[in-house]
Amino acid sequence: YQNSSGAICLKEEDGKGIWGVPFGKPLCGTAQTVDYYANGKLQILFGSGSSVYLIDRLGRFVTGFPIDLGKEILLGPDVYDFNGAKAYNIMVLHKDNTIEMYNLKGVRPSSWTTITAPETIKGLPERLEVGGKTFWVVRTSIQTLIYPFGGGNALTSLKGDQMIRPDSEVRIVDAVSVSVDCYDGVSRTVTLK
């Protein structure tokens, strides 16, 4: 956690403090654990400003960090290990209303296309597995949008009262479709291609 003076701190589950390290800049809302060296020892990954930092469980900053992403982070990072090999990817919501995916060198995958929306994105995307494929559920100030794994354009393009409510549950129907709740009170089935 970050204390009132800006220090990064680690404590036991019972509340007993383990260490505190001066930091002085606000965190971007999340801290995630990773096994960066793939040796069974965990480190803590967090964002501040336009950079992502990695600190070990003893309070030491890891060599090679911070990595500058080039844009201010609003929220993140969320961490993903898509292939189970500890080759982590992170996703962040930037202050310019874009969601980006990066590796832990700060490089976007070549297959990634920026996610954005015409209205304000309210949080990090939610991972959705349908029929063995990964999709991203993005909640905005007025609607829920679903994007393909590689980002880019939304797969859902409902308009007016047929838009998916921002608080809608996304229910898997079968290997290619989900059911969502729309503004007009109708639950619609959306095919994801």
PDB file of C-alpha atoms in Angstrom:
ATOM      1  CA  TYR A   1       0.000   0.000   0.000  1.00  0.00           C
ATOM      2  CA  GLN A   2       0.974   3.665  -0.172  1.00  0.00           C
ATOM      3  CA  ASN A   3       0.931   5.609   3.084  1.00  0.00           C
ATOM      4  CA  SER A   4      -0.042   9.265   3.598  1.00  0.00           C
ATOM      5  CA  SER A   5       3.544  10.472   3.070  1.00  0.00           C
ATOM      6  CA  GLY A   6       3.761   8.624  -0.271  1.00  0.00           C
ATOM      7  CA  ALA A   7       5.963   5.734   0.882  1.00  0.00           C
ATOM      8  CA  ILE A   8       5.402   2.289  -0.638  1.00  0.00           C
ATOM      9  CA  CYS A   9       4.807  -0.169   2.216  1.00  0.00           C
ATOM     10  CA  LEU A  10       4.382  -3.898   2.674  1.00  0.00           C
ATOM     11  CA  LYS A  11       2.594  -5.387   5.667  1.00  0.00           C
ATOM     12  CA  GLU A  12       1.569  -8.806   6.915  1.00  0.00           C
ATOM     13  CA  GLU A  13      -2.059  -9.889   6.614  1.00  0.00           C
ATOM     14  CA  ASP A  14      -2.425  -9.250  10.358  1.00  0.00           C
ATOM     15  CA  GLY A  15      -1.460  -5.590   9.782  1.00  0.00           C
ATOM     16  CA  LYS A  16       2.123  -5.761  11.063  1.00  0.00           C
ATOM     17  CA  GLY A  17       4.416  -3.579   8.939  1.00  0.00           C
ATOM     18  CA  ILE A  18       7.332  -5.257   7.154  1.00  0.00           C
ATOM     19  CA  TRP A  19       8.967  -2.309   5.370  1.00  0.00           C
ATOM     20  CA  GLY A  20       8.403   1.116   3.847  1.00  0.00           C
ATOM     21  CA  VAL A  21      10.310   2.713   0.981  1.00  0.00           C
ATOM     22  CA  PRO A  22      10.147   6.453   0.198  1.00  0.00           C
ATOM     23  CA  PHE A  23       8.408   7.090  -3.123  1.00  0.00           C
ATOM     24  CA  GLY A  24       6.503  10.378  -3.053  1.00  0.00           C
ATOM     25  CA  LYS A  25       4.402  10.055  -6.222  1.00  0.00           C
ATOM     26  CA  PRO A  26       0.815   8.778  -6.311  1.00  0.00           C
ATOM     27  CA  LEU A  27       0.176   5.225  -7.491  1.00  0.00           C
ATOM     28  CA  CYS A  28      -2.262   4.561 -10.348  1.00  0.00           C
ATOM     29  CA  GLY A  29      -4.674   2.435  -8.365  1.00  0.00           C
ATOM     30  CA  THR A  30      -3.370  -1.120  -8.696  1.00  0.00           C
ATOM     31  CA  ALA A  31      -0.412  -3.207  -7.566  1.00  0.00           C
ATOM     32  CA  GLN A  32       0.041  -6.737  -8.895  1.00  0.00           C
ATOM     33  CA  THR A  33       2.419  -9.553  -8.003  1.00  0.00           C
ATOM     34  CA  VAL A  34       4.545 -11.210 -10.682  1.00  0.00           C
ATOM     35  CA  ASP A  35       7.326 -13.771 -10.745  1.00  0.00           C
ATOM     36  CA  TYR A  36       9.535 -11.619 -12.989  1.00  0.00           C
ATOM     37  CA  TYR A  37      12.563 -13.927 -12.784  1.00  0.00           C
ATOM     38  CA  ALA A  38      10.434 -17.116 -13.041  1.00  0.00           C
ATOM     39  CA  ASN A  39      12.131 -18.490  -9.902  1.00  0.00           C
ATOM     40  CA  GLY A  40       9.170 -18.746  -7.529  1.00  0.00           C
ATOM     41  CA  LYS A  41       9.910 -15.409  -5.804  1.00  0.00           C
ATOM     42  CA  LEU A  42       7.334 -12.664  -6.237  1.00  0.00           C
ATOM     43  CA  GLN A  43       7.772  -8.978  -6.983  1.00  0.00           C
ATOM     44  CA  ILE A  44       5.197  -6.169  -6.918  1.00  0.00           C
ATOM     45  CA  LEU A  45       4.393  -4.248 -10.105  1.00  0.00           C
ATOM     46  CA  PHE A  46       2.699  -0.839  -9.978  1.00  0.00           C
ATOM     47  CA  GLY A  47       2.310   2.327 -12.025  1.00  0.00           C
ATOM     48  CA  SER A  48       2.900   6.001 -11.289  1.00  0.00           C
ATOM     49  CA  GLY A  49       2.957   8.902 -13.733  1.00  0.00           C
ATOM     50  CA  SER A  50       3.808   7.435 -17.121  1.00  0.00           C
ATOM     51  CA  SER A  51       5.989   4.643 -15.716  1.00  0.00           C
ATOM     52  CA  VAL A  52       5.675   1.112 -14.378  1.00  0.00           C
ATOM     53  CA  TYR A  53       7.811   0.127 -11.386  1.00  0.00           C
ATOM     54  CA  LEU A  54       8.821  -3.258  -9.978  1.00  0.00           C
ATOM     55  CA  ILE A  55       9.852  -3.714  -6.355  1.00  0.00           C
ATOM     56  CA  ASP A  56      10.864  -6.979  -4.712  1.00  0.00           C
ATOM     57  CA  ARG A  57       9.441  -8.418  -1.493  1.00  0.00           C
ATOM     58  CA  LEU A  58      12.368  -6.927   0.468  1.00  0.00           C
ATOM     59  CA  GLY A  59      11.617  -3.367  -0.687  1.00  0.00           C
ATOM     60  CA  ARG A  60      14.326  -3.087  -3.362  1.00  0.00           C
ATOM     61  CA  PHE A  61      13.553  -1.673  -6.794  1.00  0.00           C
ATOM     62  CA  VAL A  62      14.289  -4.201  -9.561  1.00  0.00           C
ATOM     63  CA  THR A  63      17.004  -3.363 -12.097  1.00  0.00           C
ATOM     64  CA  GLY A  64      15.590  -2.333 -15.465  1.00  0.00           C
ATOM     65  CA  PHE A  65      12.645  -0.505 -13.915  1.00  0.00           C
ATOM     66  CA  PRO A  66      10.896   1.881 -14.066  1.00  0.00           C
ATOM     67  CA  ILE A  67       9.820   1.543 -17.675  1.00  0.00           C
ATOM     68  CA  ASP A  68       8.345   4.654 -19.240  1.00  0.00           C
ATOM     69  CA  LEU A  69       5.227   3.973 -21.321  1.00  0.00           C
ATOM     70  CA  GLY A  70       5.288   7.428 -22.899  1.00  0.00           C
ATOM     71  CA  LYS A  71       1.797   8.428 -21.714  1.00  0.00           C
ATOM     72  CA  GLU A  72       0.367   9.198 -18.285  1.00  0.00           C
ATOM     73  CA  ILE A  73      -1.326   6.211 -16.634  1.00  0.00           C
ATOM     74  CA  LEU A  74      -4.788   6.755 -15.183  1.00  0.00           C
ATOM     75  CA  LEU A  75      -5.303   3.203 -13.909  1.00  0.00           C
ATOM     76  CA  GLY A  76      -3.241   0.054 -13.936  1.00  0.00           C
ATOM     77  CA  PRO A  77      -1.459  -2.113 -14.559  1.00  0.00           C
ATOM     78  CA  ASP A  78      -3.421  -5.337 -14.759  1.00  0.00           C
ATOM     79  CA  VAL A  79      -1.107  -8.305 -15.382  1.00  0.00           C
ATOM     80  CA  TYR A  80      -1.661 -11.270 -17.715  1.00  0.00           C
ATOM     81  CA  ASP A  81       0.391 -14.421 -18.299  1.00  0.00           C
ATOM     82  CA  PHE A  82      -1.373 -15.644 -21.439  1.00  0.00           C
ATOM     83  CA  ASN A  83       0.818 -18.694 -22.106  1.00  0.00           C
ATOM     84  CA  GLY A  84       1.744 -19.622 -18.520  1.00  0.00           C
ATOM     85  CA  ALA A  85       5.468 -19.037 -19.175  1.00  0.00           C
ATOM     86  CA  LYS A  86       5.719 -15.904 -16.999  1.00  0.00           C
ATOM     87  CA  ALA A  87       6.146 -13.794 -20.163  1.00  0.00           C
ATOM     88  CA  TYR A  88       3.886 -11.140 -18.688  1.00  0.00           C
ATOM     89  CA  ASN A  89       1.818  -8.574 -20.503  1.00  0.00           C
ATOM     90  CA  ILE A  90       0.211  -5.623 -18.780  1.00  0.00           C
ATOM     91  CA  MET A  91      -2.772  -3.479 -19.634  1.00  0.00           C
ATOM     92  CA  VAL A  92      -3.186   0.120 -18.555  1.00  0.00           C
ATOM     93  CA  LEU A  93      -5.808   2.804 -19.008  1.00  0.00           C
ATOM     94  CA  HIS A  94      -4.036   6.011 -19.979  1.00  0.00           C
ATOM     95  CA  LYS A  95      -5.233   9.524 -19.165  1.00  0.00           C
ATOM     96  CA  ASP A  96      -5.889  10.094 -22.896  1.00  0.00           C
ATOM     97  CA  ASN A  97      -8.793   7.552 -22.718  1.00  0.00           C
ATOM     98  CA  THR A  98      -6.848   4.737 -24.383  1.00  0.00           C
ATOM     99  CA  ILE A  99      -6.193   1.197 -23.210  1.00  0.00           C
ATOM    100  CA  GLU A 100      -2.832  -0.243 -24.203  1.00  0.00           C
ATOM    101  CA  MET A 101      -1.126  -3.603 -23.777  1.00  0.00           C
ATOM    102  CA  TYR A 102       2.631  -3.779 -23.159  1.00  0.00           C
ATOM    103  CA  ASN A 103       5.235  -6.377 -22.283  1.00  0.00           C
ATOM    104  CA  LEU A 104       7.474  -5.748 -19.262  1.00  0.00           C
ATOM    105  CA  LYS A 105       9.937  -3.889 -21.475  1.00  0.00           C
ATOM    106  CA  GLY A 106       7.271  -1.279 -22.252  1.00  0.00           C
ATOM    107  CA  VAL A 107       6.748  -2.509 -25.825  1.00  0.00           C
ATOM    108  CA  ARG A 108       3.301  -3.016 -27.314  1.00  0.00           C
ATOM    109  CA  PRO A 109       2.826  -6.430 -28.974  1.00  0.00           C
ATOM    110  CA  SER A 110       2.863  -6.149 -32.782  1.00  0.00           C
ATOM    111  CA  SER A 111      -0.628  -7.669 -32.855  1.00  0.00           C
ATOM    112  CA  TRP A 112      -2.065  -5.026 -30.500  1.00  0.00           C
ATOM    113  CA  THR A 113      -4.244  -2.111 -31.656  1.00  0.00           C
ATOM    114  CA  THR A 114      -5.164   0.652 -29.213  1.00  0.00           C
ATOM    115  CA  ILE A 115      -8.597   0.448 -27.583  1.00  0.00           C
ATOM    116  CA  THR A 116     -10.490   3.702 -27.184  1.00  0.00           C
ATOM    117  CA  ALA A 117     -14.111   4.826 -27.041  1.00  0.00           C
ATOM    118  CA  PRO A 118     -16.027   7.994 -27.916  1.00  0.00           C
ATOM    119  CA  GLU A 119     -16.957   8.470 -24.241  1.00  0.00           C
ATOM    120  CA  THR A 120     -14.939   8.125 -21.035  1.00  0.00           C
ATOM    121  CA  ILE A 121     -13.589   4.649 -20.295  1.00  0.00           C
ATOM    122  CA  LYS A 122     -14.289   3.969 -16.603  1.00  0.00           C
ATOM    123  CA  GLY A 123     -11.834   1.163 -15.806  1.00  0.00           C
ATOM    124  CA  LEU A 124      -9.456  -1.507 -16.983  1.00  0.00           C
ATOM    125  CA  PRO A 125     -10.896  -4.109 -19.358  1.00  0.00           C
ATOM    126  CA  GLU A 126     -12.355  -7.344 -18.047  1.00  0.00           C
ATOM    127  CA  ARG A 127     -11.054 -10.511 -19.663  1.00  0.00           C
ATOM    128  CA  LEU A 128     -13.789 -12.658 -21.228  1.00  0.00           C
ATOM    129  CA  GLU A 129     -13.217 -16.213 -22.510  1.00  0.00           C
ATOM    130  CA  VAL A 130     -15.787 -17.415 -25.065  1.00  0.00           C
ATOM    131  CA  GLY A 131     -15.331 -20.539 -27.163  1.00  0.00           C
ATOM    132  CA  GLY A 132     -11.595 -20.696 -26.474  1.00  0.00           C
ATOM    133  CA  LYS A 133     -11.061 -17.062 -27.543  1.00  0.00           C
ATOM    134  CA  THR A 134     -10.254 -14.053 -25.381  1.00  0.00           C
ATOM    135  CA  PHE A 135     -12.211 -10.806 -25.596  1.00  0.00           C
ATOM    136  CA  TRP A 136     -12.095  -7.578 -23.591  1.00  0.00           C
ATOM    137  CA  VAL A 137     -15.167  -6.065 -21.911  1.00  0.00           C
ATOM    138  CA  VAL A 138     -14.735  -2.301 -21.594  1.00  0.00           C
ATOM    139  CA  ARG A 139     -17.094  -0.199 -19.472  1.00  0.00           C
ATOM    140  CA  THR A 140     -17.563   3.443 -20.412  1.00  0.00           C
ATOM    141  CA  SER A 141     -19.582   6.257 -18.895  1.00  0.00           C
ATOM    142  CA  ILE A 142     -22.616   5.276 -21.016  1.00  0.00           C
ATOM    143  CA  GLN A 143     -22.182   1.737 -22.337  1.00  0.00           C
ATOM    144  CA  THR A 144     -20.390  -1.605 -22.302  1.00  0.00           C
ATOM    145  CA  LEU A 145     -18.274  -2.453 -25.336  1.00  0.00           C
ATOM    146  CA  ILE A 146     -16.648  -5.772 -26.252  1.00  0.00           C
ATOM    147  CA  TYR A 147     -13.337  -5.811 -28.131  1.00  0.00           C
ATOM    148  CA  PRO A 148     -11.320  -8.609 -29.742  1.00  0.00           C
ATOM    149  CA  PHE A 149      -8.177  -9.925 -28.041  1.00  0.00           C
ATOM    150  CA  GLY A 150      -5.923  -7.759 -30.219  1.00  0.00           C
ATOM    151  CA  GLY A 151      -7.820  -4.549 -29.449  1.00  0.00           C
ATOM    152  CA  GLY A 152      -8.909  -2.223 -32.245  1.00  0.00           C
ATOM    153  CA  ASN A 153     -12.572  -1.655 -33.023  1.00  0.00           C
ATOM    154  CA  ALA A 154     -15.408  -2.797 -30.774  1.00  0.00           C
ATOM    155  CA  LEU A 155     -17.286  -5.929 -31.852  1.00  0.00           C
ATOM    156  CA  THR A 156     -20.467  -4.481 -30.388  1.00  0.00           C
ATOM    157  CA  SER A 157     -22.018  -1.474 -32.094  1.00  0.00           C
ATOM    158  CA  LEU A 158     -25.514  -1.195 -30.668  1.00  0.00           C
ATOM    159  CA  LYS A 159     -27.008   2.303 -30.813  1.00  0.00           C
ATOM    160  CA  GLY A 160     -29.544   4.342 -28.846  1.00  0.00           C
ATOM    161  CA  ASP A 161     -31.768   2.347 -26.473  1.00  0.00           C
ATOM    162  CA  GLN A 162     -30.222  -0.876 -27.774  1.00  0.00           C
ATOM    163  CA  MET A 163     -26.795   0.032 -26.340  1.00  0.00           C
ATOM    164  CA  ILE A 164     -25.452  -2.336 -23.697  1.00  0.00           C
ATOM    165  CA  ARG A 165     -25.837  -0.802 -20.250  1.00  0.00           C
ATOM    166  CA  PRO A 166     -22.518   0.002 -18.520  1.00  0.00           C
ATOM    167  CA  ASP A 167     -23.534  -2.207 -15.570  1.00  0.00           C
ATOM    168  CA  SER A 168     -24.701  -5.138 -17.715  1.00  0.00           C
ATOM    169  CA  GLU A 169     -23.567  -8.621 -16.845  1.00  0.00           C
ATOM    170  CA  VAL A 170     -21.983 -10.352 -19.850  1.00  0.00           C
ATOM    171  CA  ARG A 171     -23.329 -13.916 -19.877  1.00  0.00           C
ATOM    172  CA  ILE A 172     -21.846 -16.603 -22.119  1.00  0.00           C
ATOM    173  CA  VAL A 173     -24.564 -18.227 -24.241  1.00  0.00           C
ATOM    174  CA  ASP A 174     -22.495 -20.594 -26.391  1.00  0.00           C
ATOM    175  CA  ALA A 175     -19.082 -20.822 -28.110  1.00  0.00           C
ATOM    176  CA  VAL A 176     -19.666 -17.668 -30.194  1.00  0.00           C
ATOM    177  CA  SER A 177     -22.168 -15.463 -28.365  1.00  0.00           C
ATOM    178  CA  VAL A 178     -22.996 -13.644 -25.147  1.00  0.00           C
ATOM    179  CA  SER A 179     -26.171 -12.228 -23.650  1.00  0.00           C
ATOM    180  CA  VAL A 180     -26.223  -8.609 -22.453  1.00  0.00           C
ATOM    181  CA  ASP A 181     -28.748  -6.177 -20.953  1.00  0.00           C
ATOM    182  CA  CYS A 182     -29.609  -3.082 -22.979  1.00  0.00           C
ATOM    183  CA  TYR A 183     -31.095   0.310 -22.112  1.00  0.00           C
ATOM    184  CA  ASP A 184     -34.494  -0.651 -23.520  1.00  0.00           C
ATOM    185  CA  GLY A 185     -34.797  -3.458 -20.940  1.00  0.00           C
ATOM    186  CA  VAL A 186     -34.188  -6.218 -23.490  1.00  0.00           C
ATOM    187  CA  SER A 187     -31.551  -8.918 -22.997  1.00  0.00           C
ATOM    188  CA  ARG A 188     -29.879  -9.327 -26.383  1.00  0.00           C
ATOM    189  CA  THR A 189     -27.652 -12.080 -27.698  1.00  0.00           C
ATOM    190  CA  VAL A 190     -24.527 -10.713 -29.385  1.00  0.00           C
ATOM    191  CA  THR A 191     -22.365 -12.867 -31.654  1.00  0.00           C
ATOM    192  CA  LEU A 192     -18.630 -12.301 -31.205  1.00  0.00           C
ATOM    193  CA  LYS A 193     -16.610 -12.821 -34.394  1.00  0.00           C
TER     194      LYS A 193
END
